[in-house]
CSV table of C-alpha atoms in Angstrom, one decimal:
chain,number,residue,atom,x,y,z
Z,1234,UNK,CA,0.0,0.0,0.0
Z,1235,UNK,CA,1.2,3.5,-0.7
Z,1236,UNK,CA,0.3,6.5,1.5
Z,1237,UNK,CA,-0.1,9.0,-1.3
Z,1238,UNK,CA,-3.4,7.6,-2.7
Z,1239,UNK,CA,-5.9,4.9,-1.9
Z,1240,UNK,CA,-4.9,1.3,-2.6
Z,1241,UNK,CA,-1.8,-0.2,-4.3
Z,1242,UNK,CA,0.1,1.9,-6.8
Z,1243,UNK,CA,0.1,-0.2,-10.0
Z,1244,UNK,CA,2.0,2.3,-12.2
Z,1245,UNK,CA,5.5,3.8,-12.0
Z,1246,UNK,CA,5.9,7.3,-10.8
Z,1247,UNK,CA,4.9,10.1,-13.2
Z,1248,UNK,CA,7.2,12.0,-15.5
Z,1249,UNK,CA,8.9,14.8,-13.6
Z,1250,UNK,CA,8.4,13.1,-10.2
Z,1251,UNK,CA,11.9,14.0,-8.8
Z,1252,UNK,CA,11.5,17.6,-10.0
Z,1253,UNK,CA,8.1,17.9,-8.3
Z,1254,UNK,CA,9.5,16.3,-5.2
Z,1255,UNK,CA,12.4,18.7,-5.1
Z,1256,UNK,CA,10.0,21.7,-5.7
Z,1257,UNK,CA,7.9,21.0,-2.6
Z,1258,UNK,CA,10.6,22.1,0.0
Z,1259,UNK,CA,11.3,25.1,-2.2
Z,1260,UNK,CA,7.6,26.0,-2.1
Z,1261,UNK,CA,7.6,25.5,1.7
Z,1262,UNK,CA,10.6,27.9,2.1
Z,1263,UNK,CA,8.9,30.5,-0.2
Z,1264,UNK,CA,5.7,30.3,1.7
Z,1265,UNK,CA,7.5,30.6,5.1
Z,1266,UNK,CA,9.5,33.6,3.7
Z,1267,UNK,CA,6.3,35.3,2.5
Z,1268,UNK,CA,4.5,34.7,5.8
Z,1269,UNK,CA,7.4,35.9,7.8
Z,1270,UNK,CA,7.6,39.0,5.7
Z,1271,UNK,CA,4.0,39.8,6.6
Z,1272,UNK,CA,4.8,39.3,10.3
Z,1273,UNK,CA,7.9,41.4,10.2
Z,1274,UNK,CA,6.2,44.3,8.5
Z,1275,UNK,CA,3.1,44.0,10.7
Z,1276,UNK,CA,0.8,44.0,7.8
Z,1277,UNK,CA,-0.3,42.2,4.7
Z,1278,UNK,CA,1.0,43.9,1.7
Z,1279,UNK,CA,0.0,42.9,-1.8
Z,1280,UNK,CA,3.4,41.5,-2.9
Z,1281,UNK,CA,3.8,39.1,0.0
Z,1282,UNK,CA,0.2,38.1,-0.1
Z,1283,UNK,CA,0.3,37.4,-3.8
Z,1284,UNK,CA,3.6,35.5,-3.4
Z,1285,UNK,CA,2.1,33.4,-0.5
Z,1286,UNK,CA,-0.9,32.5,-2.7
Z,1287,UNK,CA,1.2,31.7,-5.7
Z,1288,UNK,CA,3.6,29.5,-3.7
Z,1289,UNK,CA,0.8,27.7,-1.9
Z,1290,UNK,CA,-0.9,27.0,-5.3
Z,1291,UNK,CA,2.5,25.7,-6.7
Z,1292,UNK,CA,2.8,23.4,-3.6
Z,1293,UNK,CA,-0.7,22.0,-4.1
Z,1294,UNK,CA,0.1,21.5,-7.8
Z,1295,UNK,CA,3.3,19.6,-7.0
Z,1296,UNK,CA,1.6,17.4,-4.4
Z,1297,UNK,CA,-1.1,16.5,-6.9
Z,1298,UNK,CA,1.4,15.7,-9.6
Z,1299,UNK,CA,3.3,13.3,-7.3
Z,1300,UNK,CA,0.3,11.1,-6.9
Z,1301,UNK,CA,-0.6,10.6,-10.6
Z,1302,UNK,CA,-1.1,7.1,-11.8
Z,1303,UNK,CA,-3.5,4.1,-11.4
Z,1304,UNK,CA,-4.1,2.7,-7.9
Z,1305,UNK,CA,-6.4,-0.2,-7.0
Z,1306,UNK,CA,-7.9,-2.0,-4.0
Z,1307,UNK,CA,-9.9,-5.2,-4.0
Z,1308,UNK,CA,-13.0,-3.3,-5.1
Z,1309,UNK,CA,-12.0,-0.1,-6.7
Z,1310,UNK,CA,-9.6,1.3,-9.3
Z,1311,UNK,CA,-8.5,4.8,-8.7
Z,1312,UNK,CA,-7.5,7.1,-11.5
Z,1313,UNK,CA,-5.3,9.8,-10.0
Z,1314,UNK,CA,-4.7,12.6,-12.5
Z,1315,UNK,CA,-4.7,15.7,-10.4
Z,1316,UNK,CA,-7.9,14.5,-8.6
Z,1317,UNK,CA,-8.8,11.0,-7.3
Z,1318,UNK,CA,-11.5,9.3,-9.3
Z,1319,UNK,CA,-12.7,6.0,-7.8
Z,1320,UNK,CA,-14.4,3.5,-10.1
Z,1321,UNK,CA,-15.9,0.3,-8.6
Z,1322,UNK,CA,-14.8,-2.7,-10.6
Z,1323,UNK,CA,-18.4,-3.8,-11.2
Z,1324,UNK,CA,-18.7,-0.5,-13.3
Z,1325,UNK,CA,-15.8,-1.5,-15.5
Z,1326,UNK,CA,-16.5,-3.3,-18.7
Z,1327,UNK,CA,-12.9,-3.4,-19.9
Z,1328,UNK,CA,-9.4,-1.9,-19.7
Z,1329,UNK,CA,-8.3,-1.0,-23.2
Z,1330,UNK,CA,-5.2,0.5,-24.7
Z,1331,UNK,CA,-6.1,3.0,-27.5
Z,1332,UNK,CA,-4.2,5.9,-29.1
Z,1333,UNK,CA,-4.5,9.3,-27.5
Z,1334,UNK,CA,-2.5,12.1,-29.1
Z,1335,UNK,CA,-0.8,9.4,-31.2
Z,1336,UNK,CA,0.4,7.2,-28.4
Z,1337,UNK,CA,-1.1,4.1,-26.8
Z,1338,UNK,CA,-2.9,5.2,-23.6
Z,1339,UNK,CA,-4.8,3.2,-21.0
Z,1340,UNK,CA,-8.6,3.8,-21.0
Z,1341,UNK,CA,-11.3,2.4,-18.8
Z,1342,UNK,CA,-14.5,1.4,-20.6
Z,1343,UNK,CA,-17.5,1.5,-18.3
Z,1344,UNK,CA,-20.6,-0.6,-18.4
Z,1345,UNK,CA,-22.7,2.6,-19.1
Z,1346,UNK,CA,-20.9,3.1,-22.4
Z,1347,UNK,CA,-18.7,6.0,-21.2
Z,1348,UNK,CA,-14.9,5.9,-21.2
Z,1349,UNK,CA,-12.3,7.3,-18.8
Z,1350,UNK,CA,-8.8,8.3,-19.8
Z,1351,UNK,CA,-5.9,7.6,-17.5
Z,1352,UNK,CA,-2.5,9.4,-17.3
Z,1353,UNK,CA,-0.8,6.1,-18.3
Z,1354,UNK,CA,0.8,6.2,-21.8
Z,1355,UNK,CA,3.5,4.4,-23.8
Z,1356,UNK,CA,4.6,7.7,-25.3
Z,1357,UNK,CA,8.4,7.8,-24.9
Z,1358,UNK,CA,8.2,11.6,-25.0
Z,1359,UNK,CA,5.3,11.9,-22.4
Z,1360,UNK,CA,4.6,15.3,-21.0
Z,1361,UNK,CA,5.1,16.3,-17.3
Z,1362,UNK,CA,2.5,14.5,-15.2
Z,1363,UNK,CA,1.9,11.6,-17.5
Z,1364,UNK,CA,2.9,8.1,-16.4
Z,1365,UNK,CA,5.2,6.6,-19.0
Z,1366,UNK,CA,5.3,2.8,-19.3
Z,1367,UNK,CA,6.8,0.3,-21.7
Z,1368,UNK,CA,4.6,-1.9,-23.7
Z,1369,UNK,CA,5.5,-4.8,-21.4
Z,1370,UNK,CA,4.5,-2.7,-18.3
Z,1371,UNK,CA,1.2,-1.8,-20.0
Z,1372,UNK,CA,0.4,-5.4,-20.7
Z,1373,UNK,CA,1.2,-6.3,-17.1
Z,1374,UNK,CA,-0.9,-3.4,-15.8
Z,1375,UNK,CA,-4.0,-4.4,-17.9
Z,1376,UNK,CA,-3.5,-8.0,-16.9
Z,1377,UNK,CA,-3.5,-7.1,-13.2
Z,1378,UNK,CA,-6.4,-4.7,-13.5
Z,1379,UNK,CA,-8.4,-7.4,-15.4
Z,1380,UNK,CA,-7.5,-9.9,-12.7
Z,1381,UNK,CA,-8.8,-7.6,-10.0
Z,1382,UNK,CA,-11.9,-6.8,-12.1
Z,1383,UNK,CA,-12.8,-10.5,-12.2
Z,1384,UNK,CA,-12.5,-11.1,-8.4
Z,1385,UNK,CA,-15.7,-11.2,-6.4
Z,1386,UNK,CA,-16.3,-7.7,-5.0
Z,1387,UNK,CA,-18.2,-6.4,-2.0
Z,1388,UNK,CA,-20.3,-3.3,-2.5
């Protein structure tokens, strides 16, 4: 189990993981500097306030980027792409690999006919925040997800 999202992480870390991880302490220092500036000057000026808001937003963005991927429990698959989207396995019709922007990408086909994209791609030049996998890793991932989908689930 991982502590950064529900269930087991089934995918590698996203592209840019180390950069985002390194940015978090920098954001923390920037936020502390902005807040201490407000305390030192006994007032909230527009520059320190804007800096504090910008640095806090950057920290939230970095934290969300670190969790991206596909996670699963015995009953749910979680698509983590900036937000956590739980999908019960009984809602899943299939896990498919289809092109998205020219590269094979993992999609979740639901029983109601809708589809959900995931951040998982085989694109060797995947953008920041995408989860890059090899074709072998994609096959292993879809096999594991299908294995979990076929298990008996509790509501």
